[in-house]
């Protein structure tokens, strides 16, 4: 005699789909916050530096570090992340 195939009830499949969607949303939230945290860590001030014009940084006996971290000032002069030698 033939046996009926055993299958998952429809409500189990629906619950599994809902759980999967919730997990994807939670992962997206955490990844978004991780990106914000990474941007905060990469800021010049959070690395012990100060944004200033490159010429002023050299005059202050400091060193230039990753110029992309600082926005240009209001006069349009490029800013660099400068940290004094021996700090941090």
PDB file of C-alpha atoms in Angstrom:
ATOM      1  CA  UNK A   1       0.000   0.000   0.000  1.00  0.00           C
ATOM      2  CA  UNK A   2       1.055   3.546  -0.602  1.00  0.00           C
ATOM      3  CA  UNK A   3       1.982   5.815   2.293  1.00  0.00           C
ATOM      4  CA  UNK A   4       1.186   9.510   2.211  1.00  0.00           C
ATOM      5  CA  UNK A   5       4.237  11.742   1.914  1.00  0.00           C
ATOM      6  CA  UNK A   6       5.180  13.512   5.094  1.00  0.00           C
ATOM      7  CA  UNK A   7       5.453  17.257   4.577  1.00  0.00           C
ATOM      8  CA  UNK A   8       5.799  20.364   6.652  1.00  0.00           C
ATOM      9  CA  UNK A   9       2.537  21.980   7.617  1.00  0.00           C
ATOM     10  CA  UNK A  10       1.911  25.320   5.962  1.00  0.00           C
ATOM     11  CA  UNK A  11       1.998  27.237   9.247  1.00  0.00           C
ATOM     12  CA  UNK A  12       5.566  25.988   9.950  1.00  0.00           C
ATOM     13  CA  UNK A  13       6.702  27.286   6.557  1.00  0.00           C
ATOM     14  CA  UNK A  14       5.031  30.669   7.163  1.00  0.00           C
ATOM     15  CA  UNK A  15       6.612  31.003  10.615  1.00  0.00           C
ATOM     16  CA  UNK A  16      10.041  30.093   9.214  1.00  0.00           C
ATOM     17  CA  UNK A  17       9.655  32.762   6.503  1.00  0.00           C
ATOM     18  CA  UNK A  18       8.693  35.393   9.087  1.00  0.00           C
ATOM     19  CA  UNK A  19      11.667  34.467  11.283  1.00  0.00           C
ATOM     20  CA  UNK A  20      13.968  34.739   8.262  1.00  0.00           C
ATOM     21  CA  UNK A  21      12.663  38.218   7.412  1.00  0.00           C
ATOM     22  CA  UNK A  22      13.091  39.366  11.030  1.00  0.00           C
ATOM     23  CA  UNK A  23      16.666  38.044  11.083  1.00  0.00           C
ATOM     24  CA  UNK A  24      17.502  39.906   7.866  1.00  0.00           C
ATOM     25  CA  UNK A  25      16.108  43.156   9.317  1.00  0.00           C
ATOM     26  CA  UNK A  26      18.090  42.736  12.549  1.00  0.00           C
ATOM     27  CA  UNK A  27      21.298  42.023  10.617  1.00  0.00           C
ATOM     28  CA  UNK A  28      20.725  45.107   8.440  1.00  0.00           C
ATOM     29  CA  UNK A  29      20.277  47.275  11.543  1.00  0.00           C
ATOM     30  CA  UNK A  30      23.491  46.012  13.139  1.00  0.00           C
ATOM     31  CA  UNK A  31      25.495  46.396   9.930  1.00  0.00           C
ATOM     32  CA  UNK A  32      24.256  49.970   9.542  1.00  0.00           C
ATOM     33  CA  UNK A  33      25.332  50.846  13.068  1.00  0.00           C
ATOM     34  CA  UNK A  34      28.684  49.153  12.556  1.00  0.00           C
ATOM     35  CA  UNK A  35      29.262  51.418   9.550  1.00  0.00           C
ATOM     36  CA  UNK A  36      28.471  54.489  11.638  1.00  0.00           C
ATOM     37  CA  UNK A  37      30.851  53.310  14.334  1.00  0.00           C
ATOM     38  CA  UNK A  38      33.599  52.792  11.765  1.00  0.00           C
ATOM     39  CA  UNK A  39      33.150  56.312  10.443  1.00  0.00           C
ATOM     40  CA  UNK A  40      33.309  57.729  13.972  1.00  0.00           C
ATOM     41  CA  UNK A  41      36.504  55.822  14.748  1.00  0.00           C
ATOM     42  CA  UNK A  42      38.107  57.041  11.523  1.00  0.00           C
ATOM     43  CA  UNK A  43      37.562  60.719  12.387  1.00  0.00           C
ATOM     44  CA  UNK A  44      40.736  62.685  12.950  1.00  0.00           C
ATOM     45  CA  UNK A  45      39.794  63.932  16.416  1.00  0.00           C
ATOM     46  CA  UNK A  46      39.014  60.405  17.597  1.00  0.00           C
ATOM     47  CA  UNK A  47      42.517  59.316  16.594  1.00  0.00           C
ATOM     48  CA  UNK A  48      44.169  61.998  18.714  1.00  0.00           C
ATOM     49  CA  UNK A  49      44.660  64.422  15.836  1.00  0.00           C
ATOM     50  CA  UNK A  50      43.416  67.848  14.863  1.00  0.00           C
ATOM     51  CA  UNK A  51      42.272  69.086  11.457  1.00  0.00           C
ATOM     52  CA  UNK A  52      44.393  72.012  10.279  1.00  0.00           C
ATOM     53  CA  UNK A  53      46.030  73.329   7.103  1.00  0.00           C
ATOM     54  CA  UNK A  54      48.950  71.169   6.002  1.00  0.00           C
ATOM     55  CA  UNK A  55      51.434  74.038   6.219  1.00  0.00           C
ATOM     56  CA  UNK A  56      50.439  74.810   9.788  1.00  0.00           C
ATOM     57  CA  UNK A  57      50.738  71.167  10.755  1.00  0.00           C
ATOM     58  CA  UNK A  58      54.348  71.046   9.568  1.00  0.00           C
ATOM     59  CA  UNK A  59      55.141  74.258  11.435  1.00  0.00           C
ATOM     60  CA  UNK A  60      53.664  72.818  14.623  1.00  0.00           C
ATOM     61  CA  UNK A  61      56.254  69.991  14.596  1.00  0.00           C
ATOM     62  CA  UNK A  62      53.568  67.454  13.817  1.00  0.00           C
ATOM     63  CA  UNK A  63      53.033  64.988  11.040  1.00  0.00           C
ATOM     64  CA  UNK A  64      50.379  64.789   8.365  1.00  0.00           C
ATOM     65  CA  UNK A  65      48.112  61.806   8.517  1.00  0.00           C
ATOM     66  CA  UNK A  66      45.429  60.638   6.066  1.00  0.00           C
ATOM     67  CA  UNK A  67      44.326  63.936   4.460  1.00  0.00           C
ATOM     68  CA  UNK A  68      40.969  62.455   3.351  1.00  0.00           C
ATOM     69  CA  UNK A  69      39.705  62.518   6.947  1.00  0.00           C
ATOM     70  CA  UNK A  70      39.330  66.299   7.136  1.00  0.00           C
ATOM     71  CA  UNK A  71      37.004  68.508   5.147  1.00  0.00           C
ATOM     72  CA  UNK A  72      38.315  71.702   3.567  1.00  0.00           C
ATOM     73  CA  UNK A  73      37.847  74.815   5.698  1.00  0.00           C
ATOM     74  CA  UNK A  74      35.612  77.759   4.776  1.00  0.00           C
ATOM     75  CA  UNK A  75      38.392  79.399   2.719  1.00  0.00           C
ATOM     76  CA  UNK A  76      38.771  76.258   0.606  1.00  0.00           C
ATOM     77  CA  UNK A  77      42.225  75.456   1.959  1.00  0.00           C
ATOM     78  CA  UNK A  78      42.726  71.692   2.212  1.00  0.00           C
ATOM     79  CA  UNK A  79      42.806  70.392   5.767  1.00  0.00           C
ATOM     80  CA  UNK A  80      44.858  67.433   6.955  1.00  0.00           C
ATOM     81  CA  UNK A  81      44.722  65.363  10.092  1.00  0.00           C
ATOM     82  CA  UNK A  82      47.737  66.369  12.170  1.00  0.00           C
ATOM     83  CA  UNK A  83      48.938  64.777  15.354  1.00  0.00           C
ATOM     84  CA  UNK A  84      51.925  65.974  17.319  1.00  0.00           C
ATOM     85  CA  UNK A  85      54.931  63.690  17.398  1.00  0.00           C
ATOM     86  CA  UNK A  86      54.964  61.599  20.546  1.00  0.00           C
ATOM     87  CA  UNK A  87      51.248  61.892  21.286  1.00  0.00           C
ATOM     88  CA  UNK A  88      48.934  58.898  21.381  1.00  0.00           C
TER      89      UNK A  88
END
